[in-house]
mmCIF file of C-alpha atoms in Angstrom:
data_model
loop_
_atom_site.group_PDB
_atom_site.id
_atom_site.type_symbol
_atom_site.label_atom_id
_atom_site.label_comp_id
_atom_site.label_asym_id
_atom_site.label_seq_id
_atom_site.Cartn_x
_atom_site.Cartn_y
_atom_site.Cartn_z
ATOM 1 C CA UNK A 19 22.157 -25.477 7.150
ATOM 2 C CA UNK A 20 23.471 -22.953 4.620
ATOM 3 C CA UNK A 21 23.089 -19.284 5.491
ATOM 4 C CA UNK A 22 21.839 -16.614 3.090
ATOM 5 C CA UNK A 23 25.468 -15.652 2.461
ATOM 6 C CA UNK A 24 26.252 -19.192 1.180
ATOM 7 C CA UNK A 25 23.475 -19.332 -1.411
ATOM 8 C CA UNK A 26 23.645 -17.612 -4.771
ATOM 9 C CA UNK A 27 21.598 -14.452 -5.029
ATOM 10 C CA UNK A 28 19.078 -14.178 -7.849
ATOM 11 C CA UNK A 29 16.576 -11.871 -9.489
ATOM 12 C CA UNK A 30 13.008 -13.176 -9.182
ATOM 13 C CA UNK A 31 10.338 -11.978 -11.589
ATOM 14 C CA UNK A 32 6.604 -12.666 -11.771
ATOM 15 C CA UNK A 33 5.167 -13.650 -15.155
ATOM 16 C CA UNK A 34 1.560 -14.164 -16.235
ATOM 17 C CA UNK A 35 1.650 -13.396 -19.952
ATOM 18 C CA UNK A 36 0.300 -9.851 -19.626
ATOM 19 C CA UNK A 37 1.934 -6.733 -21.070
ATOM 20 C CA UNK A 38 2.757 -5.664 -17.516
ATOM 21 C CA UNK A 39 4.732 -8.834 -16.891
ATOM 22 C CA UNK A 40 6.502 -8.484 -20.251
ATOM 23 C CA UNK A 41 7.859 -5.141 -19.079
ATOM 24 C CA UNK A 42 8.905 -6.642 -15.750
ATOM 25 C CA UNK A 43 10.664 -9.525 -17.533
ATOM 26 C CA UNK A 44 12.634 -7.168 -19.753
ATOM 27 C CA UNK A 45 13.762 -5.033 -16.814
ATOM 28 C CA UNK A 46 14.528 -8.031 -14.600
ATOM 29 C CA UNK A 47 16.652 -9.674 -17.290
ATOM 30 C CA UNK A 48 18.716 -6.512 -17.738
ATOM 31 C CA UNK A 49 19.214 -6.212 -13.966
ATOM 32 C CA UNK A 50 20.214 -9.876 -13.619
ATOM 33 C CA UNK A 51 22.914 -9.294 -16.243
ATOM 34 C CA UNK A 52 24.106 -6.165 -14.413
ATOM 35 C CA UNK A 53 24.388 -8.171 -11.184
ATOM 36 C CA UNK A 54 25.795 -11.275 -12.797
ATOM 37 C CA UNK A 55 23.155 -13.531 -11.180
ATOM 38 C CA UNK A 56 20.516 -15.976 -12.512
ATOM 39 C CA UNK A 57 16.960 -14.983 -13.353
ATOM 40 C CA UNK A 58 14.156 -16.986 -11.695
ATOM 41 C CA UNK A 59 10.750 -16.675 -13.400
ATOM 42 C CA UNK A 60 7.650 -17.472 -11.292
ATOM 43 C CA UNK A 61 4.136 -18.060 -12.606
ATOM 44 C CA UNK A 62 1.505 -18.200 -9.841
ATOM 45 C CA UNK A 63 -1.730 -20.126 -10.372
ATOM 46 C CA UNK A 64 -3.548 -18.956 -7.247
ATOM 47 C CA UNK A 65 -5.217 -22.317 -6.711
ATOM 48 C CA UNK A 66 -7.820 -22.348 -3.899
ATOM 49 C CA UNK A 67 -7.182 -23.936 -0.520
ATOM 50 C CA UNK A 68 -9.169 -26.963 0.611
ATOM 51 C CA UNK A 69 -9.761 -27.139 4.367
ATOM 52 C CA UNK A 70 -10.633 -30.552 5.824
ATOM 53 C CA UNK A 71 -12.214 -31.165 9.203
ATOM 54 C CA UNK A 72 -9.588 -33.836 9.879
ATOM 55 C CA UNK A 73 -6.490 -32.317 8.323
ATOM 56 C CA UNK A 74 -4.689 -29.098 7.506
ATOM 57 C CA UNK A 75 -5.389 -26.948 4.449
ATOM 58 C CA UNK A 76 -4.135 -28.168 1.074
ATOM 59 C CA UNK A 77 -4.049 -26.523 -2.336
ATOM 60 C CA UNK A 78 -6.513 -27.653 -4.984
ATOM 61 C CA UNK A 79 -4.504 -29.171 -7.841
ATOM 62 C CA UNK A 80 -4.581 -27.579 -11.311
ATOM 63 C CA UNK A 81 -6.428 -29.218 -14.187
ATOM 64 C CA UNK A 82 -4.497 -30.347 -17.264
ATOM 65 C CA UNK A 83 -5.751 -27.274 -19.090
ATOM 66 C CA UNK A 84 -4.474 -24.919 -16.385
ATOM 67 C CA UNK A 85 -1.134 -26.740 -16.277
ATOM 68 C CA UNK A 86 -0.804 -26.482 -20.060
ATOM 69 C CA UNK A 87 -1.560 -22.766 -19.942
ATOM 70 C CA UNK A 88 1.104 -22.296 -17.251
ATOM 71 C CA UNK A 89 3.623 -24.134 -19.416
ATOM 72 C CA UNK A 90 2.860 -21.820 -22.336
ATOM 73 C CA UNK A 91 3.252 -18.710 -20.160
ATOM 74 C CA UNK A 92 6.630 -19.833 -18.815
ATOM 75 C CA UNK A 93 7.904 -21.074 -22.182
ATOM 76 C CA UNK A 94 7.098 -17.713 -23.761
ATOM 77 C CA UNK A 95 8.648 -15.841 -20.813
ATOM 78 C CA UNK A 96 11.897 -17.801 -21.049
ATOM 79 C CA UNK A 97 11.993 -17.276 -24.830
ATOM 80 C CA UNK A 98 11.498 -13.519 -24.368
ATOM 81 C CA UNK A 99 14.409 -13.334 -21.937
ATOM 82 C CA UNK A 100 16.712 -15.498 -24.038
ATOM 83 C CA UNK A 101 16.033 -13.308 -27.063
ATOM 84 C CA UNK A 102 17.118 -10.125 -25.279
ATOM 85 C CA UNK A 103 19.770 -11.614 -22.982
ATOM 86 C CA UNK A 104 21.028 -14.843 -24.634
ATOM 87 C CA UNK A 105 23.856 -15.450 -22.142
ATOM 88 C CA UNK A 106 21.714 -15.100 -19.016
ATOM 89 C CA UNK A 107 21.071 -18.162 -16.843
ATOM 90 C CA UNK A 108 17.290 -18.592 -16.580
ATOM 91 C CA UNK A 109 15.004 -21.027 -14.774
ATOM 92 C CA UNK A 110 11.249 -21.058 -14.163
ATOM 93 C CA UNK A 111 8.669 -22.340 -11.714
ATOM 94 C CA UNK A 112 4.904 -22.799 -11.577
ATOM 95 C CA UNK A 113 3.588 -22.104 -8.067
ATOM 96 C CA UNK A 114 0.178 -23.123 -6.756
ATOM 97 C CA UNK A 115 -0.124 -20.146 -4.395
ATOM 98 C CA UNK A 116 -1.465 -16.695 -5.208
ATOM 99 C CA UNK A 117 1.109 -14.346 -6.720
ATOM 100 C CA UNK A 118 2.216 -12.345 -3.642
ATOM 101 C CA UNK A 119 2.797 -15.439 -1.522
ATOM 102 C CA UNK A 120 4.527 -17.306 -4.362
ATOM 103 C CA UNK A 121 6.997 -14.477 -4.991
ATOM 104 C CA UNK A 122 7.723 -13.877 -1.314
ATOM 105 C CA UNK A 123 8.309 -17.584 -0.636
ATOM 106 C CA UNK A 124 10.868 -17.791 -3.435
ATOM 107 C CA UNK A 125 12.878 -14.840 -2.126
ATOM 108 C CA UNK A 126 15.662 -14.568 0.452
ATOM 109 C CA UNK A 127 17.766 -11.675 1.760
ATOM 110 C CA UNK A 128 20.164 -10.624 -0.981
ATOM 111 C CA UNK A 129 17.701 -11.353 -3.804
ATOM 112 C CA UNK A 130 15.616 -8.889 -5.823
ATOM 113 C CA UNK A 131 11.933 -9.309 -6.734
ATOM 114 C CA UNK A 132 10.645 -7.662 -9.927
ATOM 115 C CA UNK A 133 6.987 -7.427 -10.943
ATOM 116 C CA UNK A 134 4.717 -5.378 -13.142
ATOM 117 C CA UNK A 135 2.236 -2.833 -11.909
ATOM 118 C CA UNK A 136 -0.781 -5.040 -12.609
ATOM 119 C CA UNK A 137 -1.800 -8.397 -13.972
ATOM 120 C CA UNK A 138 -0.211 -10.736 -11.434
ATOM 121 C CA UNK A 139 -3.389 -11.744 -9.601
ATOM 122 C CA UNK A 140 -5.985 -14.285 -10.614
ATOM 123 C CA UNK A 141 -8.747 -12.470 -8.731
ATOM 124 C CA UNK A 142 -9.648 -8.909 -9.733
ATOM 125 C CA UNK A 143 -9.010 -6.378 -7.003
ATOM 126 C CA UNK A 144 -10.673 -3.064 -6.230
ATOM 127 C CA UNK A 145 -7.232 -1.684 -5.412
ATOM 128 C CA UNK A 146 -4.848 -0.752 -8.203
ATOM 129 C CA UNK A 147 -1.583 -2.620 -7.797
ATOM 130 C CA UNK A 148 -2.638 -4.556 -4.698
ATOM 131 C CA UNK A 149 -0.138 -7.345 -5.490
ATOM 132 C CA UNK A 150 2.644 -4.793 -5.816
ATOM 133 C CA UNK A 151 1.731 -3.196 -2.496
ATOM 134 C CA UNK A 152 1.618 -6.484 -0.607
ATOM 135 C CA UNK A 153 4.904 -7.809 -2.018
ATOM 136 C CA UNK A 154 6.652 -4.470 -1.552
ATOM 137 C CA UNK A 155 5.557 -4.383 2.092
ATOM 138 C CA UNK A 156 6.336 -7.971 3.077
ATOM 139 C CA UNK A 157 9.225 -9.269 0.950
ATOM 140 C CA UNK A 158 12.553 -10.241 2.565
ATOM 141 C CA UNK A 159 14.468 -8.328 -0.101
ATOM 142 C CA UNK A 160 14.106 -5.188 -2.234
ATOM 143 C CA UNK A 161 11.217 -5.145 -4.697
ATOM 144 C CA UNK A 162 11.105 -3.376 -8.074
ATOM 145 C CA UNK A 163 7.740 -2.458 -9.583
ATOM 146 C CA UNK A 164 8.056 -1.799 -13.319
ATOM 147 C CA UNK A 165 5.377 0.263 -15.114
ATOM 148 C CA UNK A 166 4.725 -0.522 -18.780
ATOM 149 C CA UNK A 167 3.746 1.590 -21.766
ATOM 150 C CA UNK A 168 0.989 0.795 -24.264
ATOM 151 C CA UNK A 169 3.276 -1.710 -26.012
ATOM 152 C CA UNK A 170 4.178 -3.604 -22.854
ATOM 153 C CA UNK A 171 7.655 -2.073 -22.629
ATOM 154 C CA UNK A 172 9.362 -0.531 -19.593
ATOM 155 C CA UNK A 173 10.218 3.165 -19.786
ATOM 156 C CA UNK A 174 13.879 2.175 -19.459
ATOM 157 C CA UNK A 175 16.083 -0.755 -18.488
ATOM 158 C CA UNK A 176 19.073 1.454 -17.704
ATOM 159 C CA UNK A 177 20.254 2.581 -14.284
ATOM 160 C CA UNK A 178 22.207 5.722 -15.203
ATOM 161 C CA UNK A 179 20.331 8.061 -12.849
ATOM 162 C CA UNK A 180 18.719 6.946 -9.586
ATOM 163 C CA UNK A 181 16.523 9.084 -7.318
ATOM 164 C CA UNK A 182 15.975 8.387 -3.614
ATOM 165 C CA UNK A 183 13.817 10.169 -1.052
ATOM 166 C CA UNK A 184 15.110 10.734 2.472
ATOM 167 C CA UNK A 185 13.938 12.163 5.789
ATOM 168 C CA UNK A 186 15.116 11.671 9.369
ATOM 169 C CA UNK A 187 13.697 8.144 9.707
ATOM 170 C CA UNK A 188 15.514 4.817 9.903
ATOM 171 C CA UNK A 189 13.494 3.742 6.865
ATOM 172 C CA UNK A 190 14.937 6.578 4.789
ATOM 173 C CA UNK A 191 18.477 5.806 5.935
ATOM 174 C CA UNK A 192 18.100 2.195 4.785
ATOM 175 C CA UNK A 193 16.608 3.324 1.464
ATOM 176 C CA UNK A 194 19.563 5.644 0.911
ATOM 177 C CA UNK A 195 21.938 2.757 1.612
ATOM 178 C CA UNK A 196 20.172 0.649 -1.031
ATOM 179 C CA UNK A 197 20.213 3.522 -3.525
ATOM 180 C CA UNK A 198 23.951 4.019 -2.997
ATOM 181 C CA UNK A 199 24.552 0.301 -3.587
ATOM 182 C CA UNK A 200 22.481 0.358 -6.791
ATOM 183 C CA UNK A 201 24.282 3.469 -8.019
ATOM 184 C CA UNK A 202 27.679 1.908 -7.306
ATOM 185 C CA UNK A 203 26.642 -1.307 -9.072
ATOM 186 C CA UNK A 204 25.576 0.538 -12.229
ATOM 187 C CA UNK A 205 28.055 3.462 -12.013
ATOM 188 C CA UNK A 206 25.027 5.756 -11.865
ATOM 189 C CA UNK A 207 24.379 9.300 -10.687
ATOM 190 C CA UNK A 208 22.457 9.450 -7.404
ATOM 191 C CA UNK A 209 19.911 12.194 -6.725
ATOM 192 C CA UNK A 210 18.964 12.557 -3.033
ATOM 193 C CA UNK A 211 15.636 14.319 -2.443
ATOM 194 C CA UNK A 212 14.496 15.842 0.847
ATOM 195 C CA UNK A 213 11.246 17.771 1.003
ATOM 196 C CA UNK A 214 9.094 19.383 3.619
ATOM 197 C CA UNK A 215 5.627 20.882 3.633
ATOM 198 C CA UNK A 216 4.540 23.157 6.486
ATOM 199 C CA UNK A 217 1.066 24.473 7.227
ATOM 200 C CA UNK A 218 1.454 27.705 9.192
ATOM 201 C CA UNK A 219 -0.914 28.177 12.172
ATOM 202 C CA UNK A 220 -0.143 31.905 12.091
ATOM 203 C CA UNK A 221 0.719 34.680 9.661
ATOM 204 C CA UNK A 222 4.392 34.087 8.716
ATOM 205 C CA UNK A 223 4.779 37.641 7.380
ATOM 206 C CA UNK A 224 3.629 39.163 10.662
ATOM 207 C CA UNK A 225 5.874 36.841 12.705
ATOM 208 C CA UNK A 226 8.904 37.729 10.588
ATOM 209 C CA UNK A 227 8.116 41.437 10.945
ATOM 210 C CA UNK A 228 8.054 40.918 14.705
ATOM 211 C CA UNK A 229 11.640 39.701 14.637
ATOM 212 C CA UNK A 230 11.222 35.933 14.421
ATOM 213 C CA UNK A 231 13.436 33.979 12.032
ATOM 214 C CA UNK A 232 11.451 33.029 8.902
ATOM 215 C CA UNK A 233 10.305 29.426 9.281
ATOM 216 C CA UNK A 234 11.248 28.616 5.686
ATOM 217 C CA UNK A 235 14.843 29.454 6.580
ATOM 218 C CA UNK A 236 14.695 27.243 9.659
ATOM 219 C CA UNK A 237 13.438 24.225 7.735
ATOM 220 C CA UNK A 238 15.852 24.852 4.872
ATOM 221 C CA UNK A 239 18.823 24.889 7.266
ATOM 222 C CA UNK A 240 17.560 21.761 9.029
ATOM 223 C CA UNK A 241 17.158 19.999 5.667
ATOM 224 C CA UNK A 242 20.684 20.931 4.592
ATOM 225 C CA UNK A 243 22.210 19.582 7.809
ATOM 226 C CA UNK A 244 20.083 16.428 7.851
ATOM 227 C CA UNK A 245 20.885 15.427 4.270
ATOM 228 C CA UNK A 246 24.609 16.148 4.614
ATOM 229 C CA UNK A 247 24.860 14.067 7.775
ATOM 230 C CA UNK A 248 22.789 11.232 6.323
ATOM 231 C CA UNK A 249 24.876 10.999 3.150
ATOM 232 C CA UNK A 250 28.115 11.102 5.120
ATOM 233 C CA UNK A 251 26.969 8.330 7.473
ATOM 234 C CA UNK A 252 25.749 6.056 4.685
ATOM 235 C CA UNK A 253 28.861 6.585 2.547
ATOM 236 C CA UNK A 254 31.054 5.716 5.532
ATOM 237 C CA UNK A 255 29.329 2.324 5.665
ATOM 238 C CA UNK A 256 30.074 1.556 2.009
ATOM 239 C CA UNK A 257 33.134 -0.149 0.557
ATOM 240 C CA UNK A 258 36.231 2.015 0.198
ATOM 241 C CA UNK A 259 36.075 1.737 -3.608
ATOM 242 C CA UNK A 260 32.547 3.188 -3.888
ATOM 243 C CA UNK A 261 32.756 6.463 -5.802
ATOM 244 C CA UNK A 262 29.500 7.897 -7.137
ATOM 245 C CA UNK A 263 28.221 11.313 -8.158
ATOM 246 C CA UNK A 264 25.630 12.616 -5.695
ATOM 247 C CA UNK A 265 23.242 15.518 -6.312
ATOM 248 C CA UNK A 266 20.973 16.870 -3.571
ATOM 249 C CA UNK A 267 17.503 18.312 -4.195
ATOM 250 C CA UNK A 268 15.771 20.070 -1.290
ATOM 251 C CA UNK A 269 12.268 21.335 -1.916
ATOM 252 C CA UNK A 270 9.186 22.699 -0.121
ATOM 253 C CA UNK A 271 6.548 20.362 -1.459
ATOM 254 C CA UNK A 272 4.936 17.099 -0.453
ATOM 255 C CA UNK A 273 7.289 14.086 -0.706
ATOM 256 C CA UNK A 274 5.415 12.243 -3.464
ATOM 257 C CA UNK A 275 5.344 15.257 -5.795
ATOM 258 C CA UNK A 276 8.985 16.023 -4.995
ATOM 259 C CA UNK A 277 10.131 12.498 -5.868
ATOM 260 C CA UNK A 278 8.073 12.315 -9.046
ATOM 261 C CA UNK A 279 9.402 15.678 -10.232
ATOM 262 C CA UNK A 280 13.017 14.730 -9.484
ATOM 263 C CA UNK A 281 12.620 11.370 -11.222
ATOM 264 C CA UNK A 282 11.177 12.785 -14.441
ATOM 265 C CA UNK A 283 14.533 12.277 -16.184
ATOM 266 C CA UNK A 284 15.735 9.346 -14.057
ATOM 267 C CA UNK A 285 15.814 5.581 -14.601
ATOM 268 C CA UNK A 286 14.577 4.439 -11.179
ATOM 269 C CA UNK A 287 13.300 5.886 -7.913
ATOM 270 C CA UNK A 288 14.042 4.279 -4.530
ATOM 271 C CA UNK A 289 11.698 4.508 -1.545
ATOM 272 C CA UNK A 290 11.465 2.810 1.829
ATOM 273 C CA UNK A 291 8.441 1.051 3.268
ATOM 274 C CA UNK A 292 7.414 1.273 6.903
ATOM 275 C CA UNK A 293 5.916 -2.181 6.732
ATOM 276 C CA UNK A 294 2.186 -1.631 6.205
ATOM 277 C CA UNK A 295 1.033 -4.784 4.472
ATOM 278 C CA UNK A 296 -2.123 -6.570 3.292
ATOM 279 C CA UNK A 297 -5.410 -4.701 3.782
ATOM 280 C CA UNK A 298 -4.012 -1.995 6.038
ATOM 281 C CA UNK A 299 -1.328 -1.159 3.494
ATOM 282 C CA UNK A 300 -3.932 -0.877 0.759
ATOM 283 C CA UNK A 301 -6.061 1.575 2.704
ATOM 284 C CA UNK A 302 -3.481 3.861 4.301
ATOM 285 C CA UNK A 303 -1.635 6.429 2.202
ATOM 286 C CA UNK A 304 2.149 6.630 2.276
ATOM 287 C CA UNK A 305 4.983 8.076 0.234
ATOM 288 C CA UNK A 306 6.011 4.684 -1.121
ATOM 289 C CA UNK A 307 2.456 3.790 -2.130
ATOM 290 C CA UNK A 308 1.881 7.221 -3.666
ATOM 291 C CA UNK A 309 5.023 6.922 -5.784
ATOM 292 C CA UNK A 310 4.140 3.336 -6.757
ATOM 293 C CA UNK A 311 0.774 4.400 -8.128
ATOM 294 C CA UNK A 312 2.007 7.433 -10.091
ATOM 295 C CA UNK A 313 5.558 6.745 -11.246
ATOM 296 C CA UNK A 314 6.276 6.200 -14.946
ATOM 297 C CA UNK A 315 9.673 4.627 -14.214
ATOM 298 C CA UNK A 316 10.646 1.566 -12.136
ATOM 299 C CA UNK A 317 10.185 2.018 -8.387
ATOM 300 C CA UNK A 318 12.550 0.199 -6.028
ATOM 301 C CA UNK A 319 10.936 -0.416 -2.639
ATOM 302 C CA UNK A 320 12.885 -1.528 0.417
ATOM 303 C CA UNK A 321 10.460 -3.365 2.741
ATOM 304 C CA UNK A 322 10.717 -2.861 6.476
ATOM 305 C CA UNK A 323 12.482 -6.168 7.209
ATOM 306 C CA UNK A 324 14.242 -6.678 3.874
ATOM 307 C CA UNK A 325 17.720 -8.232 3.919
ATOM 308 C CA UNK A 326 17.441 -9.266 7.563
ATOM 309 C CA UNK A 327 18.866 -12.749 8.064
ATOM 310 C CA UNK A 328 16.542 -15.105 9.887
#
């Protein structure tokens, strides 16, 4: 059986005919060209499951009308890509499953999933971007969520400046590794952001007057050492020919605000995911989910188990 290293990597993008998916298609096509890999377009029907007392669950088949609508969606999606990237290899697929499952099943380590911020589900959800959250938490590869403007366009398809948030976690280390790889691929500038927010249980002015080292200085020094060590370790793991410009931003604010501020003039922001999926991931706040819901530029999420060979 062929391993993930033997198969050709690809960029996978969800399409449903909405403005959000148009933006995702445009970004995904540009990224597939940058990587020199095919683009795989997936349209998910979300057909219901039928459970029999004497057999396993099976998907309800689509009607001719639904099948015809799917054909139109994919034909238009392929035409959109071929118009902007005429030399790109493109294929398409209609899946019976709901969108998150369809996208995840098509992906392998080494691939990239791209989707819009909304519009990929057949059932309305009370949670904004629930499809994005589920795919970003559970996919076997990095996931890019592309916001769209009022005309269904992404803010940018470039990767000239990439922002990544780091802390002292394994998740952040892996996210930095992905950001370095993306920056090397696109010859981009990398901005590494580390932030901290401290609620003082005492009067910091009085403690400093009593001879204690100001806590802001302590955290600032710790941040400087942590980021320097993290960058050095990750760069040591890269190829010898990787040479990128790295800027460090250290700030005393909450991580979501820090990343959004640093990415105001960037083309993408990279975050890690600690693996909270499905309902739990929709209810619990996190840096990755906070950035996903507020970012105006593409967000690259590295799921907890992404790029692990099975």
